């Protein structure tokens, strides 16, 4: 029998603060101890996770599948790259511009979502993902985008003096990316828990009922596409902090599938699943190709060891649908359920916790709480 | 003055060559769209792995004919049978359990199959292009020169073979679907799965038939694409599949006639538009296919020949 914790109670707040604080400390420890190449990987994971947060808002919460988010990430990345490399903008100033471009493109791509759904929408967005590298590589744009060669971006940030911990410059950039990711998660989870989020979920679960209740489906779908694209573009722009530059083919269909894979593995319809997803799409290919390159009998050509990652991706995607449809987060949640259950505060409990005097008072001791809750829950 | 219009466009032989090229590519897109439609009709799903299944079967033809010494025709027939069986087995084992589930299960599974097959092909046969097995003669002189001079207007034997083979495939499929009991059951499931089931049609078998027919047709389409490219690599169907999707969207995902007409239209547009305007490079033809597809899905989501879906909430 797991303990019950009332939502909003002091115990609940303590657990929350402990969990988030623990995560922050863990990130800081990783930044202080791990080598620089690991920092680059983690920076990529954090910025990809930002795009996945956006994709999850669209696919997980609103039920609209998108295979085109690679294009939004690409738009963000290229906007930032061009502004930084050609116009000398500071990185952080490019993020709002990238977000605006993301919103515009997302709203445009959201237009087909008004009339198409399910597989059809997947198809439209698939075409966008396929065509984005072609457009970037085209002659007309190549003096801006660098064509097929891509563009070098130097964000030579060094650790500022006020930062009290001993980290390298790369690690500092990772910490900035991780902060960006945390902000994205915070914004998304607040959106999801608000009236907006409930609207999106209602559109996913029963569009007709949502429309009858006064939701303008067309407007909501276009808006959520735009918002979701904004997250992806912000992730793409912040991704330039990893210092690897931009190349057209890294924003193609494979990235779109990786983003989808990330949210499927992490958990469709969760915010925190994006972080697990971001880590997965960076480290899965790294470790699989490392493992496969030692087994040369598997391949015609040892240089193709990277292909093994796609085999693993494919198998994981298929098996995830069967084994863990809720992704890693649902597994973690079932573990948490064994430790404690968060129950919503009933009106009586809220009144008991907040007397008319307005003075802060503790809730009744835990055993009483749990019995009260047991009685009030049908 | 910057010339926007390509003047060659109005030379008859140049124009005819563009049309012939467009119809050749269009036939390949039509064939790809056909395989997508065959799966969609009964299941209502789009199989993103359709192209990779076709690529894999062309490699199997390659192994049978050039390494095991089986005559090409026999190798193709054996591969069609093998692919159809494998397609049906994939439907029964991987797809069926999640097919009716809520959410994006089918989309995710077909993407997983796509990645898996694509990587497996590259791992087994390498990433270096091989010489493609060819159904029709493809030498430099294997063509009819219809208009001499500059520019010439030629039609290759391969193009004629492609059109004939596509016509044969479409005719066969139409006959099977309209004149046999199997086809009747398939059409019943496509029309209304529940009613068909209540009338004693074995729905599961029809779903397997749809996947099998699509995989079998895919072998021929893959062979034709390899014939046109002249080479065979793990990415054989990648570029074609997008155009195939555009063709199916244009014609309607639930119409065989639509797939053929849609494919030919997409092929013609892709060939004629960059041929007419100088400022649209050939590399942007993908963008044209995309624009056609999005426009159709916005204006008429069911496509030119599709049935409007009426659903009760």
Coordinates of N, CA and C in Angstrom, one line a residue, chain B residues 187-293:
Chain B
X187 N -13.3 -5.8 -52.2 CA -14.1 -4.5 -52.4 C -15.1 -4.3 -51.3
X188 N -15.7 -5.5 -50.8 CA -16.7 -5.4 -49.7 C -16.0 -4.8 -48.4
X189 N -14.8 -5.3 -48.1 CA -14.1 -4.8 -46.9 C -13.7 -3.4 -47.1
X190 N -13.3 -3.0 -48.4 CA -12.9 -1.6 -48.6 C -14.1 -0.7 -48.5
X191 N -15.3 -1.2 -48.9 CA -16.5 -0.4 -48.8 C -17.0 -0.2 -47.4
X192 N -17.1 -1.3 -46.7 CA -17.6 -1.2 -45.3 C -17.2 -2.5 -44.5
X193 N -16.2 -2.3 -43.7 CA -15.6 -3.5 -43.1 C -16.6 -4.3 -42.2
X194 N -17.4 -3.5 -41.4 CA -18.3 -4.2 -40.5 C -19.4 -5.0 -41.3
X195 N -20.0 -4.3 -42.3 CA -21.0 -5.0 -43.0 C -20.5 -6.2 -43.7
X196 N -19.2 -6.1 -44.3 CA -18.6 -7.2 -45.0 C -18.4 -8.4 -44.0
X197 N -18.0 -8.0 -42.8 CA -17.8 -9.1 -41.8 C -19.1 -9.8 -41.5
X198 N -20.2 -9.0 -41.4 CA -21.5 -9.6 -41.0 C -22.0 -10.5 -42.2
X199 N -21.5 -10.2 -43.4 CA -22.0 -11.0 -44.5 C -21.1 -12.2 -44.8
X200 N -20.2 -12.4 -43.8 CA -19.4 -13.6 -43.9 C -18.1 -13.5 -44.7
X201 N -17.7 -12.2 -45.0 CA -16.4 -12.1 -45.6 C -15.3 -12.2 -44.6
X202 N -14.2 -13.0 -44.9 CA -13.1 -13.1 -43.9 C -12.3 -11.8 -44.0
X203 N -12.6 -10.9 -43.1 CA -12.0 -9.6 -43.2 C -10.4 -9.7 -43.1
X204 N -10.0 -10.5 -42.1 CA -8.6 -10.6 -41.9 C -7.8 -11.1 -43.2
X205 N -8.4 -12.0 -43.9 CA -7.8 -12.5 -45.1 C -7.7 -11.4 -46.2
X206 N -8.8 -10.6 -46.2 CA -8.8 -9.5 -47.2 C -7.7 -8.5 -46.9
X207 N -7.5 -8.2 -45.6 CA -6.4 -7.3 -45.2 C -5.1 -7.9 -45.7
X208 N -4.9 -9.2 -45.4 CA -3.6 -9.8 -45.8 C -3.5 -9.8 -47.3
X209 N -4.6 -10.0 -48.0 CA -4.6 -9.9 -49.5 C -4.1 -8.5 -50.0
X210 N -4.7 -7.5 -49.3 CA -4.3 -6.1 -49.7 C -2.8 -5.9 -49.6
X211 N -2.3 -6.3 -48.4 CA -0.8 -6.1 -48.2 C 0.0 -7.0 -49.2
X212 N -0.5 -8.2 -49.4 CA 0.3 -9.1 -50.3 C 0.3 -8.5 -51.7
X213 N -0.9 -8.1 -52.2 CA -1.0 -7.6 -53.5 C -0.1 -6.3 -53.7
X214 N -0.1 -5.5 -52.7 CA 0.7 -4.3 -52.7 C 2.2 -4.7 -52.8
X215 N 2.6 -5.6 -52.0 CA 4.0 -6.0 -52.0 C 4.4 -6.7 -53.3
X216 N 3.5 -7.5 -53.9 CA 3.8 -8.1 -55.1 C 3.9 -7.1 -56.3
X217 N 2.9 -6.2 -56.3 CA 3.0 -5.1 -57.3 C 4.3 -4.3 -57.1
X218 N 4.7 -4.1 -55.9 CA 5.9 -3.3 -55.6 C 7.1 -3.9 -56.3
X219 N 7.2 -5.2 -56.4 CA 8.3 -5.8 -57.1 C 8.5 -5.3 -58.5
X220 N 7.4 -5.3 -59.2 CA 7.4 -4.8 -60.6 C 7.8 -3.3 -60.7
X221 N 7.1 -2.6 -59.8 CA 7.4 -1.1 -59.8 C 8.9 -0.9 -59.5
X222 N 9.4 -1.6 -58.5 CA 10.8 -1.5 -58.1 C 11.7 -1.8 -59.3
X223 N 11.4 -2.9 -60.0 CA 12.1 -3.3 -61.2 C 12.1 -2.2 -62.3
X224 N 11.0 -1.6 -62.4 CA 10.9 -0.5 -63.5 C 11.7 0.7 -63.1
X225 N 11.7 1.0 -61.8 CA 12.5 2.2 -61.3 C 14.0 1.9 -61.5
X226 N 14.4 0.6 -61.2 CA 15.8 0.2 -61.3 C 16.2 0.3 -62.8
X227 N 15.2 -0.1 -63.7 CA 15.5 -0.1 -65.1 C 15.8 1.4 -65.6
X228 N 14.9 2.3 -65.1 CA 15.1 3.7 -65.5 C 16.4 4.3 -64.9
X229 N 16.7 4.0 -63.6 CA 17.9 4.5 -63.0 C 19.2 3.9 -63.6
X230 N 19.1 2.6 -64.0 CA 20.2 1.9 -64.4 C 21.1 1.3 -63.3
X231 N 20.9 1.8 -62.1 CA 21.6 1.3 -61.0 C 20.7 1.0 -59.8
X232 N 21.2 0.3 -58.9 CA 20.4 -0.3 -57.8 C 21.1 0.0 -56.5
X233 N 20.6 0.9 -55.6 CA 21.1 1.1 -54.3 C 20.0 1.1 -53.2
X234 N 20.5 1.2 -52.0 CA 19.5 1.0 -50.9 C 18.5 2.1 -50.9
X235 N 18.7 3.2 -51.6 CA 17.8 4.3 -51.6 C 17.0 4.4 -52.9
X236 N 16.8 3.2 -53.5 CA 16.2 3.2 -54.8 C 14.8 3.9 -54.8
X237 N 13.9 3.6 -53.9 CA 12.6 4.0 -53.9 C 12.4 5.3 -53.1
X238 N 13.4 5.7 -52.3 CA 13.2 6.9 -51.5 C 12.6 8.1 -52.2
X239 N 13.3 8.6 -53.3 CA 12.8 9.8 -54.0 C 11.4 9.5 -54.7
X240 N 11.2 8.3 -55.2 CA 10.0 7.9 -55.9 C 8.8 8.0 -55.0
X241 N 9.0 7.5 -53.7 CA 7.9 7.3 -52.8 C 7.2 8.6 -52.5
X242 N 7.9 9.7 -52.4 CA 7.3 11.0 -52.1 C 6.3 11.4 -53.3
X243 N 6.8 11.2 -54.5 CA 6.0 11.5 -55.7 C 4.8 10.5 -55.7
X244 N 5.1 9.3 -55.3 CA 4.0 8.3 -55.3 C 2.9 8.7 -54.3
X245 N 3.3 9.2 -53.1 CA 2.3 9.7 -52.2 C 1.6 10.9 -52.8
X246 N 2.3 11.8 -53.4 CA 1.6 13.0 -54.0 C 0.6 12.5 -55.1
X247 N 1.0 11.5 -55.9 CA 0.1 11.0 -56.9 C -1.2 10.4 -56.2
X248 N -1.0 9.6 -55.1 CA -2.1 9.0 -54.5 C -3.0 10.0 -53.9
X249 N -2.4 11.1 -53.3 CA -3.2 12.2 -52.7 C -4.0 12.9 -53.8
X250 N -3.4 13.1 -54.9 CA -4.0 13.7 -56.0 C -5.2 12.9 -56.5
X251 N -5.0 11.6 -56.8 CA -6.0 10.8 -57.4 C -7.1 10.3 -56.3
X252 N -6.7 10.3 -55.1 CA -7.6 9.8 -54.1 C -7.0 8.5 -53.6
X253 N -6.8 8.4 -52.2 CA -6.2 7.2 -51.7 C -6.9 6.0 -51.8
X254 N -8.2 6.1 -52.1 CA -9.0 4.9 -52.2 C -9.5 4.6 -53.6
X255 N -8.7 5.0 -54.6 CA -9.1 4.8 -56.0 C -7.9 4.3 -56.8
X256 N -8.0 3.1 -57.5 CA -6.9 2.6 -58.3 C -6.8 3.5 -59.6
X257 N -7.9 3.9 -60.1 CA -7.9 4.8 -61.3 C -7.2 6.1 -60.9
X258 N -7.6 6.6 -59.7 CA -7.0 7.8 -59.3 C -5.5 7.7 -59.1
X259 N -5.0 6.6 -58.7 CA -3.5 6.4 -58.5 C -2.8 6.6 -59.8
X260 N -3.4 5.9 -60.9 CA -2.8 6.0 -62.2 C -2.8 7.4 -62.8
X261 N -4.0 8.0 -62.8 CA -4.2 9.3 -63.3 C -3.3 10.3 -62.5
X262 N -3.4 10.2 -61.2 CA -2.6 11.1 -60.3 C -1.1 11.0 -60.6
X263 N -0.6 9.7 -60.8 CA 0.8 9.5 -61.1 C 1.2 10.2 -62.4
X264 N 0.4 10.0 -63.4 CA 0.7 10.6 -64.7 C 0.7 12.1 -64.6
X265 N -0.3 12.7 -63.9 CA -0.4 14.1 -63.8 C 0.8 14.7 -63.1
X266 N 1.2 14.0 -61.9 CA 2.4 14.5 -61.2 C 3.6 14.4 -62.0
X267 N 3.8 13.3 -62.8 CA 4.9 13.2 -63.7 C 5.0 14.3 -64.7
X268 N 3.8 14.6 -65.3 CA 3.8 15.7 -66.4 C 4.1 17.0 -65.8
X269 N 3.5 17.3 -64.6 CA 3.7 18.6 -64.0 C 5.2 18.8 -63.7
X270 N 5.7 17.7 -63.1 CA 7.1 17.7 -62.7 C 8.1 17.9 -63.8
X271 N 7.7 17.5 -65.0 CA 8.5 17.6 -66.2 C 8.3 18.9 -66.9
X272 N 7.0 19.3 -67.1 CA 6.7 20.5 -67.9 C 7.0 21.8 -67.2
X273 N 6.7 21.9 -65.9 CA 6.9 23.2 -65.2 C 8.3 23.7 -65.2
X274 N 9.3 22.8 -64.8 CA 10.7 23.3 -64.9 C 11.1 23.5 -66.4
X275 N 10.5 22.7 -67.3 CA 10.8 22.9 -68.7 C 10.4 24.2 -69.3
X276 N 9.2 24.7 -68.8 CA 8.7 26.0 -69.3 C 9.3 27.2 -68.7
X277 N 9.5 27.2 -67.4 CA 10.1 28.4 -66.7 C 11.5 28.2 -66.4
X278 N 12.3 29.2 -66.7 CA 13.8 29.0 -66.5 C 14.1 29.2 -65.0
X279 N 13.3 29.9 -64.3 CA 13.7 30.2 -62.9 C 13.4 29.0 -61.9
X280 N 12.7 28.0 -62.4 CA 12.4 26.8 -61.6 C 13.4 25.7 -62.0
X281 N 14.4 25.5 -61.2 CA 15.4 24.5 -61.5 C 14.8 23.1 -61.3
X282 N 15.5 22.1 -61.9 CA 15.0 20.7 -61.8 C 14.9 20.3 -60.4
X283 N 15.9 20.8 -59.6 CA 15.9 20.3 -58.2 C 14.7 20.7 -57.4
X284 N 14.0 21.7 -57.9 CA 12.8 22.2 -57.2 C 11.5 21.4 -57.5
X285 N 11.7 20.3 -58.4 CA 10.5 19.6 -58.8 C 9.8 18.9 -57.6
X286 N 10.7 18.6 -56.6 CA 10.1 18.0 -55.4 C 9.2 19.0 -54.7
X287 N 9.5 20.3 -54.8 CA 8.7 21.3 -54.2 C 7.4 21.4 -55.0
X288 N 7.4 21.2 -56.3 CA 6.2 21.2 -57.1 C 5.3 20.1 -56.7
X289 N 5.9 18.9 -56.5 CA 5.1 17.7 -56.1 C 4.4 18.0 -54.8
X290 N 5.2 18.6 -53.8 CA 4.7 18.9 -52.5 C 3.5 19.9 -52.6
X291 N 3.7 21.0 -53.5 CA 2.7 22.0 -53.6 C 1.4 21.4 -54.2
X292 N 1.5 20.5 -55.2 CA 0.3 19.8 -55.7 C -0.4 19.1 -54.7
X293 N 0.4 18.3 -53.9 CA -0.2 17.5 -52.8 C -0.9 18.3 -51.8

